[in-house]
Amino acid sequence: MSAASCLLTEDQFLCSICLDVFTDPVTIPCGHNFCKPCISEHWDRNVQLKCPNCNKLFCKRPELLVNTFISEMADQFRQSAQQKASSSSSEQHVFKPGEVPCDVCTGTRLKALKSCLVCLESYCETHLEPHLTRAGLKKHQLIDPVENLESRMCVKHDKLLELFCQTDQVCICMLCTVLDHKTHDVVPLKEEYEGKKAELGKTEAEIQQMIQKRRLKIQEMNRSVELSKEGADREIADGVQVFTALKESVERSQAELMDTIKEKQRETEEQAEGFIKELEQEIYELKKRSSEVEQLSRSEDQLHLLQSFTSLNAAPPTKNWTEVRVRPPSHEGTVGRAVTQLEETLSKQMKKLLEVELKRVQQDEVEVTLDPDTAHPELILSDEGKQVKHGDVRKNLPNNPERFDYCACVLAKQSFSSGRLYYEIHVEGKTQWELGVARESINRKGIITLTPQDGYWTIWLRNENEYIALAGPAVRLSLKSQPEKVGVFVDYEEGLVSFYDVDAAALIYSFTGCSFTEKLYPYFSPSLNYGGKNSVPLIISPVNHTE
């Protein structure tokens, strides 16, 4: 029997229903063999009594008798297969937690290599072999091992889920297409799989792009923090330097003031001491003369008294002290002069500090050009959009929503909704002008009010030398000199708008604590011409980055 079994193939010992080695093999009248439990269960579930292999129909249920020959051969084959599996188990991986086990293995279960969507079982290398060699089993669909193969069956019709309903976005079986999804758009599972896989690839690419953008944003934020720290360290160093210089200047001025007062006091004391010494010496001489006169007056020697009278009668030579005074020194103005000198020192330090500050904000220079669509019809703009002045003729221009129709002003083309910006305007020779920034939603028709509440942050020159910050209420500004070039700096997030006298490196005025929530536009008004007295244009000029 052992020799005979070597001539038989493994397929001859497998039940075509359970695809495993025969258990209690029986032969039905058509000559095909099955496990007795398999063929019995098959006929129990079906109304017609047919052979699962050749579909031969039987009028009545055949009697099932065990095929002893096949049974013996199957037992021998099973033992041989177990020995083979035992000898190769050391080369295969034993099932571990998290892996899919073989559903056929008994005893030590091995790791499954494939799962069959037809048999709904997973197989290790040994038990997978029939699916790789038998013609009937080769047609079965094998996939990488997965658990819960039952979930791949339609719960309603107990058929394989091999189609996809695009209408309901669910996996269905063949019976579903003719029942519940008859009029729906149905495609093979593989086709939908490829489409969804492509979408997932696109989604993955988009996610990776989003990740990359966020990584770049993190780098940007880290760089901003580094720049902020560098700026903070620089400001601290500058502040320490300035205040150290001021402290030293104050201490030096205080010491000089004390020395000056003490020196005057010392001179007064020395003068008084000199006078007192002279007076004491004269008192000594007078006392001596007084003693001599008193002694002479008591003398009984007539001749001696007469001879000495002339020299002793007259007082000894002394100084006329009537007009001599020790006058306390006057310290009036001493402290004032010291404070004035300290103010000059402070002013010099402030000027140096502002020069440094101005150079820094100038690094945020932006390109600014005038927008003709916003310009009042009486304004004249240069072709390059860098100059504006008031003309005497009102041009016939479309009254579009962006245009100012009453006030002689114009906005820039550029808008800003984040970050910092700086630009400079040449104002030399003008007797009136308005400069600043305005938010996008400002009123541009009729009379406008230039206040932060109305969306304007501006300063105003009127009557040639009267400077006003239109802060609502207005703030009159006291400037040491008339600016010829005005720098405008805006820090959107900080809520800061500052104006500088560029040539004097002086701060004119700052709007602080502003709350910006929309786009800002640079604002310009050359004011009226006034018969040629204010005909000079406002000129947007490039920043001169000189050390």
XYZ file of C-alpha atoms in Angstrom:
547
model
C 0.000 0.000 0.000
C 2.914 2.253 0.701
C 4.220 1.744 -2.832
C 0.782 2.402 -4.268
C 0.375 5.593 -2.306
C 3.521 6.973 -3.902
C 1.788 6.795 -7.273
C -1.169 8.880 -6.103
C -1.251 12.668 -6.045
C -2.244 14.760 -3.025
C -5.397 15.959 -4.854
C -6.788 12.404 -4.743
C -6.885 12.503 -0.919
C -8.635 15.858 -0.602
C -12.383 16.344 -0.290
C -13.584 18.797 -2.951
C -15.985 20.330 -0.433
C -13.740 21.007 2.596
C -10.480 20.875 0.577
C -8.879 18.857 3.365
C -7.799 15.233 3.678
C -10.782 12.879 3.663
C -12.518 12.172 6.971
C -14.783 9.067 6.776
C -14.653 9.062 2.935
C -17.766 7.813 1.141
C -18.476 7.164 -2.534
C -21.773 8.251 -4.083
C -23.382 6.452 -7.106
C -21.655 8.696 -9.678
C -18.253 7.507 -8.355
C -17.048 10.718 -6.663
C -15.721 10.657 -3.152
C -16.426 13.079 -0.278
C -16.128 13.261 3.467
C -19.281 11.805 4.904
C -19.993 14.896 7.068
C -19.344 17.212 4.100
C -21.699 15.565 1.609
C -24.359 15.058 4.280
C -24.273 18.762 5.245
C -24.260 19.738 1.568
C -27.433 17.774 0.838
C -29.021 18.999 4.052
C -28.669 22.619 2.870
C -29.812 22.104 -0.724
C -33.237 21.012 -2.018
C -31.825 19.116 -5.022
C -29.666 16.062 -4.434
C -26.801 16.676 -6.828
C -23.162 15.703 -6.962
C -21.058 18.796 -6.148
C -18.524 17.723 -8.794
C -20.506 16.520 -11.832
C -23.963 17.857 -10.901
C -25.551 14.403 -11.438
C -29.079 14.553 -10.017
C -30.394 11.748 -7.753
C -34.064 11.061 -7.314
C -33.637 9.988 -3.732
C -30.886 10.439 -1.227
C -28.247 7.721 -1.779
C -27.099 5.593 1.097
C -23.622 6.622 2.222
C -21.115 3.851 2.887
C -17.527 4.371 3.962
C -14.951 3.707 1.227
C -12.442 1.678 3.233
C -9.746 1.818 0.559
C -9.818 5.596 0.299
C -10.045 5.789 4.098
C -6.850 3.778 4.561
C -5.032 5.734 1.865
C -6.218 9.010 3.396
C -5.008 7.967 6.861
C -1.598 7.070 5.437
C -1.459 10.347 3.519
C -2.507 12.308 6.614
C 0.306 10.711 8.625
C 2.778 11.458 5.848
C 1.551 15.064 5.638
C 1.827 15.481 9.411
C 5.390 14.098 9.355
C 6.221 16.490 6.517
C 4.642 19.379 8.376
C 6.492 18.387 11.548
C 9.840 18.235 9.735
C 9.277 21.612 8.055
C 7.732 23.373 11.053
C 11.188 24.380 12.254
C 11.657 26.236 8.966
C 8.258 27.971 9.201
C 7.267 30.645 11.650
C 5.103 29.680 14.593
C 2.065 31.927 14.950
C 2.714 34.890 17.264
C 0.291 37.437 18.771
C -0.637 40.028 16.164
C -0.134 37.563 13.271
C -2.764 35.549 11.379
C -2.662 31.808 12.272
C -3.264 28.915 9.893
C -6.853 27.661 10.213
C -5.934 24.042 9.283
C -2.996 23.442 11.633
C -3.683 21.247 14.654
C -1.500 21.397 17.713
C 1.160 24.041 17.107
C -0.402 26.609 14.780
C 1.892 28.189 12.211
C 1.805 31.646 10.734
C -0.487 31.917 7.700
C 1.064 32.997 4.391
C -2.173 33.543 2.468
C -5.918 33.722 2.990
C -8.426 32.336 0.477
C -11.492 34.479 -0.243
C -13.345 31.424 -1.607
C -12.609 28.967 1.179
C -12.623 31.747 3.811
C -9.607 30.171 5.503
C -5.973 31.118 6.037
C -3.122 28.689 5.264
C 0.476 28.199 6.310
C 3.074 27.095 3.762
C 2.197 23.420 4.033
C -1.572 23.774 3.886
C -1.341 26.380 1.144
C 0.253 23.922 -1.273
C -3.062 22.516 -2.674
C -4.085 26.010 -3.738
C -0.829 26.314 -5.641
C -0.939 22.914 -7.355
C -4.532 21.781 -7.863
C -6.207 23.115 -11.005
C -9.544 23.731 -9.280
C -8.001 25.503 -6.325
C -5.648 27.647 -8.406
C -8.688 29.672 -9.497
C -9.402 30.719 -5.900
C -8.506 34.307 -4.973
C -5.590 34.420 -2.552
C -4.661 37.545 -0.565
C -2.203 38.395 2.167
C -3.325 36.789 5.409
C -6.183 38.584 7.181
C -8.382 37.784 10.145
C -12.183 37.676 10.223
C -12.643 36.341 6.708
C -16.320 35.994 7.528
C -16.572 39.789 7.325
C -15.862 39.468 3.604
C -19.129 37.579 3.125
C -22.476 39.263 2.584
C -24.374 38.852 5.872
C -27.678 38.826 3.994
C -26.922 36.363 1.187
C -23.840 34.502 2.507
C -21.995 35.282 -0.724
C -18.551 36.792 -1.290
C -18.428 40.616 -1.289
C -16.889 41.139 -4.719
C -18.744 44.239 -5.988
C -19.039 47.863 -4.849
C -22.179 50.003 -4.977
C -21.093 53.551 -5.801
C -24.604 54.827 -5.082
C -24.662 53.639 -1.452
C -20.862 53.426 -1.044
C -20.972 49.845 0.299
C -19.494 46.459 -0.661
C -22.072 43.988 -1.976
C -22.350 40.476 -3.386
C -23.731 39.313 -6.760
C -27.201 38.697 -5.349
C -27.338 42.240 -3.961
C -27.081 43.619 -7.516
C -30.366 41.990 -8.549
C -32.182 42.625 -5.280
C -31.351 45.604 -3.035
C -29.077 47.486 -5.494
C -30.766 46.709 -8.799
C -30.763 50.252 -10.212
C -27.560 51.426 -8.530
C -24.142 52.091 -10.065
C -22.163 48.930 -9.356
C -18.531 48.224 -10.273
C -16.148 45.353 -9.530
C -14.454 45.591 -6.154
C -11.037 45.768 -7.813
C -12.039 48.744 -9.956
C -13.297 50.700 -6.943
C -10.235 49.566 -5.008
C -7.914 51.006 -7.641
C -9.872 54.265 -7.682
C -9.925 54.573 -3.905
C -6.254 53.616 -3.747
C -5.462 56.419 -6.191
C -7.506 58.806 -4.047
C -5.647 57.624 -0.954
C -2.380 58.241 -2.775
C -3.525 61.751 -3.571
C -4.734 62.229 -0.002
C -1.423 60.943 1.321
C 0.433 63.370 -0.944
C -1.772 66.223 0.283
C -1.227 65.185 3.906
C 2.536 65.012 3.356
C 2.368 68.459 1.768
C 0.399 69.736 4.768
C 2.961 68.163 7.094
C 5.771 69.793 5.139
C 4.032 73.176 5.255
C 3.617 72.852 9.000
C 7.231 71.820 9.423
C 8.243 74.892 7.426
C 5.889 76.958 9.581
C 7.570 75.551 12.700
C 10.956 76.467 11.232
C 9.608 79.923 10.425
C 8.282 80.344 13.968
C 11.538 79.092 15.478
C 13.413 81.526 13.272
C 11.060 84.312 14.352
C 11.734 83.422 17.985
C 15.484 83.469 17.295
C 15.225 86.847 15.572
C 13.040 88.114 18.395
C 15.607 86.942 20.951
C 18.405 88.532 18.952
C 16.404 91.758 18.792
C 15.593 91.578 22.499
C 19.241 90.952 23.390
C 20.275 93.814 21.137
C 17.697 96.155 22.686
C 18.754 95.130 26.185
C 22.417 95.731 25.334
C 21.599 99.128 23.827
C 19.365 99.991 26.761
C 22.028 98.985 29.279
C 24.589 101.025 27.369
C 22.357 104.107 27.209
C 21.203 103.952 30.798
C 24.714 103.184 32.013
C 25.927 106.284 30.185
C 23.050 108.294 31.649
C 23.740 106.968 35.120
C 27.417 107.824 34.798
C 26.491 111.248 33.443
C 24.105 111.865 36.346
C 26.692 110.722 38.853
C 29.346 112.825 37.146
C 27.069 115.883 37.068
C 26.158 115.335 40.708
C 29.820 115.073 41.660
C 30.669 118.210 39.687
C 27.775 120.062 41.313
C 28.896 119.001 44.776
C 32.492 119.954 43.984
C 31.426 123.369 42.699
C 29.354 124.115 45.796
C 32.052 122.821 48.129
C 34.750 124.837 46.323
C 32.737 128.025 46.761
C 32.220 127.189 50.409
C 35.937 126.512 50.853
C 36.847 129.828 49.238
C 34.365 131.611 51.532
C 35.805 129.902 54.577
C 39.387 130.732 53.541
C 38.450 134.379 52.991
C 36.773 134.568 56.408
C 39.739 132.888 58.063
C 42.077 135.487 56.512
C 39.911 138.354 57.712
C 39.600 136.838 61.171
C 43.380 136.463 61.463
C 43.874 140.103 60.534
C 41.225 141.172 63.014
C 42.739 139.034 65.763
C 46.170 140.511 65.051
C 44.770 144.028 65.220
C 42.984 143.142 68.470
C 46.293 141.931 69.870
C 48.018 145.174 68.871
C 45.184 147.251 70.263
C 45.212 145.365 73.533
C 48.961 145.876 73.768
C 48.556 149.621 73.113
C 45.713 149.767 75.619
C 47.973 148.235 78.272
C 50.766 150.700 77.498
C 48.351 153.673 77.620
C 46.872 152.474 80.890
C 50.345 152.061 82.397
C 51.435 155.495 81.177
C 48.308 157.087 82.571
C 49.196 155.817 86.040
C 52.783 157.141 85.795
C 53.850 159.906 88.297
C 56.837 160.783 86.153
C 55.790 163.972 84.487
C 58.692 164.070 82.044
C 58.244 160.443 80.946
C 54.495 160.885 80.380
C 55.026 163.973 78.255
C 57.752 162.341 76.207
C 55.702 159.146 75.580
C 52.338 160.770 75.100
C 52.695 161.514 71.431
C 53.579 157.934 70.392
C 51.024 156.241 72.638
C 48.116 158.608 72.329
C 47.444 157.711 68.708
C 45.848 154.294 67.947
C 48.096 151.801 66.184
C 47.634 151.524 62.409
C 44.566 149.356 61.635
C 42.348 148.446 58.672
C 38.995 150.068 58.089
C 36.629 147.110 58.475
C 33.451 149.081 57.934
C 32.850 147.833 54.349
C 34.522 144.502 54.740
C 31.995 141.612 54.553
C 32.166 137.874 54.260
C 29.341 137.283 51.798
C 27.902 133.735 51.464
C 28.412 132.473 47.889
C 25.389 132.462 45.620
C 24.411 128.962 44.333
C 21.541 130.276 42.260
C 21.554 128.584 38.836
C 24.167 126.002 39.798
C 21.688 123.139 39.932
C 19.836 124.499 36.915
C 23.030 124.624 34.849
C 23.865 121.066 35.928
C 20.404 119.858 34.953
C 20.657 121.681 31.623
C 23.970 120.018 30.949
C 22.454 116.679 31.918
C 19.561 117.299 29.532
C 22.054 117.991 26.744
C 23.798 114.722 27.504
C 20.458 112.903 27.617
C 19.469 114.516 24.326
C 22.702 113.328 22.712
C 22.130 109.789 24.014
C 18.517 109.854 22.836
C 19.626 111.023 19.415
C 22.103 108.145 19.166
C 19.412 105.714 20.292
C 16.907 107.058 17.775
C 19.501 106.874 15.020
C 19.967 103.182 15.791
C 16.200 102.670 16.001
C 15.618 104.450 12.699
C 18.237 102.321 10.945
C 16.493 99.219 12.214
C 13.009 100.175 11.101
C 14.430 101.210 7.727
C 15.292 97.538 7.202
C 11.538 96.944 6.837
C 11.317 99.161 3.740
C 8.520 98.215 1.327
C 7.674 99.291 -2.188
C 4.886 101.880 -2.199
C 3.203 103.391 -5.275
C 0.127 105.579 -5.525
C -3.172 104.125 -6.726
C -4.802 106.403 -9.343
C -8.157 104.650 -8.854
C -8.356 106.124 -5.330
C -7.049 109.630 -6.123
C -9.285 112.685 -5.800
C -10.044 114.117 -9.302
C -8.032 117.299 -8.599
C -4.847 115.441 -7.681
C -2.026 115.052 -10.195
C -0.027 111.792 -9.962
C 3.302 111.136 -11.675
C 3.472 108.346 -14.230
C 5.566 106.120 -11.980
C 3.143 106.641 -9.077
C 5.723 108.189 -6.750
C 4.599 111.849 -6.641
C 1.308 113.616 -5.974
C 0.268 117.286 -5.883
C -2.940 119.277 -6.053
C -4.033 120.781 -9.355
C -6.512 123.550 -10.018
C -8.634 121.567 -12.483
C -11.024 118.772 -11.570
C -10.543 115.934 -14.041
C -13.518 113.996 -15.374
C -12.846 110.595 -13.771
C -15.227 107.714 -12.982
C -16.612 107.980 -9.469
C -15.757 104.401 -8.556
C -16.242 103.215 -4.931
C -12.509 103.387 -4.211
C -12.102 107.055 -5.158
C -12.120 109.993 -2.724
C -14.584 112.525 -4.127
C -14.348 115.400 -1.622
C -11.018 115.323 0.255
C -7.796 115.747 -1.727
C -6.139 112.461 -0.809
C -4.983 109.180 -2.326
C -4.080 105.678 -1.118
C -1.250 103.383 -2.147
C -1.792 100.340 -4.346
C -0.154 98.114 -1.757
C -2.018 96.855 1.299
C -0.701 95.141 4.412
C -2.395 92.805 6.880
C 0.609 91.467 8.806
C 4.246 92.106 9.602
C 6.106 95.413 9.584
C 6.526 98.073 6.901
C 8.445 101.314 6.445
C 8.525 103.980 3.745
C 9.677 107.605 3.429
C 8.058 110.721 1.950
C 9.869 113.883 0.892
C 7.885 116.876 2.225
C 10.414 119.730 1.862
C 8.904 123.011 0.618
C 5.302 122.163 1.477
C 3.181 124.306 3.784
C 0.480 121.670 4.391
C 0.222 117.870 4.134
C -1.260 114.781 5.777
C 0.463 111.396 6.033
C -0.237 108.035 7.636
C -2.137 104.799 7.086
C -5.828 103.958 6.695
C -7.836 100.770 6.941
C -9.568 99.324 3.883
C -13.149 100.012 5.019
C -12.757 103.806 5.456
C -15.380 106.195 4.127
C -14.104 107.750 0.884
C -17.087 109.864 -0.035
C -17.872 113.343 1.257
C -16.255 114.878 4.317
C -14.032 112.451 6.233
C -12.716 112.618 9.783
C -9.079 111.663 10.281
C -9.155 109.786 13.592
C -8.225 106.233 14.622
C -11.902 105.628 15.438
C -12.678 106.327 11.762
C -9.816 104.182 10.502
C -7.045 106.786 10.028
C -3.700 107.050 11.849
C -2.178 110.298 10.536
C -0.191 113.425 11.338
C -0.898 116.842 9.810
C 1.175 119.897 8.953
C -0.901 123.075 8.727
C 0.020 126.767 8.533
C 3.644 125.959 7.578
C 4.966 125.021 11.029
C 2.060 123.690 13.099
C 2.284 119.910 13.461
C -0.641 117.899 14.834
C -1.191 114.194 15.524
C -4.812 113.445 14.630
C -5.295 111.082 17.548
C -8.887 112.076 18.390
C -8.541 114.396 20.237
C -5.734 116.057 18.306
C -2.278 116.351 19.894
C -0.190 119.446 19.143
C 3.439 118.436 18.475
C 6.508 120.427 19.464
C 9.326 119.823 16.973
C 12.807 121.308 17.164
C 13.017 121.523 13.387
C 10.762 121.154 10.368
C 11.088 117.686 8.832
C 12.122 117.552 5.191
C 11.657 113.791 4.940
C 9.140 111.837 7.017
C 9.479 108.111 7.677
C 6.356 106.029 8.395
C 6.717 102.733 10.277
C 3.916 100.238 11.015
C 4.073 97.071 13.124
C 0.730 95.376 12.399
C 0.808 92.777 15.181
C 2.219 95.225 17.737
C -0.455 97.824 16.895
C 2.128 100.573 16.340
C 2.285 103.483 13.857
C 5.338 105.758 14.204
C 6.469 108.855 12.306
C 10.131 109.929 12.125
C 12.043 113.031 11.094
C 14.534 111.113 8.952
C 17.277 113.760 8.672
C 17.151 114.657 12.369
C 16.758 110.980 13.374
C 13.978 112.095 15.708
C 10.665 110.521 16.627
C 7.780 112.811 15.687
C 4.869 110.809 17.144
C 3.691 107.227 17.785
C 0.186 105.751 17.828
C 0.425 102.813 20.264
C -1.967 100.094 21.361
C -3.786 100.126 18.017
C -6.002 97.172 17.102
C -5.727 96.289 13.416
C -8.240 93.773 12.058
C -8.207 94.480 8.321
C -5.918 95.602 5.516
C -3.990 98.861 5.921
C -3.109 101.216 3.058
C -0.519 104.052 3.113
C -2.414 107.377 3.031
C -1.265 110.641 1.390
C -2.743 114.123 1.112
C -0.679 116.953 -0.454
C -3.489 119.333 0.656
C -4.726 122.158 -1.559
C -2.558 124.229 -3.896
C -3.418 127.589 -2.271
C -2.506 129.605 -5.341
C 0.893 128.009 -5.742
C 2.004 128.406 -2.111
C 1.674 124.636 -1.598
C 2.357 123.420 -5.126
C 5.373 121.224 -4.229
C 4.473 117.512 -4.548
C 4.711 114.818 -1.915
C 7.408 112.406 -3.126
C 7.738 108.757 -2.087
C 11.520 108.445 -1.928
C 13.809 105.421 -1.595
C 15.427 104.817 1.783
C 19.086 105.802 2.030
C 20.653 102.884 3.929
C 23.873 104.605 5.005
C 25.904 103.865 8.099
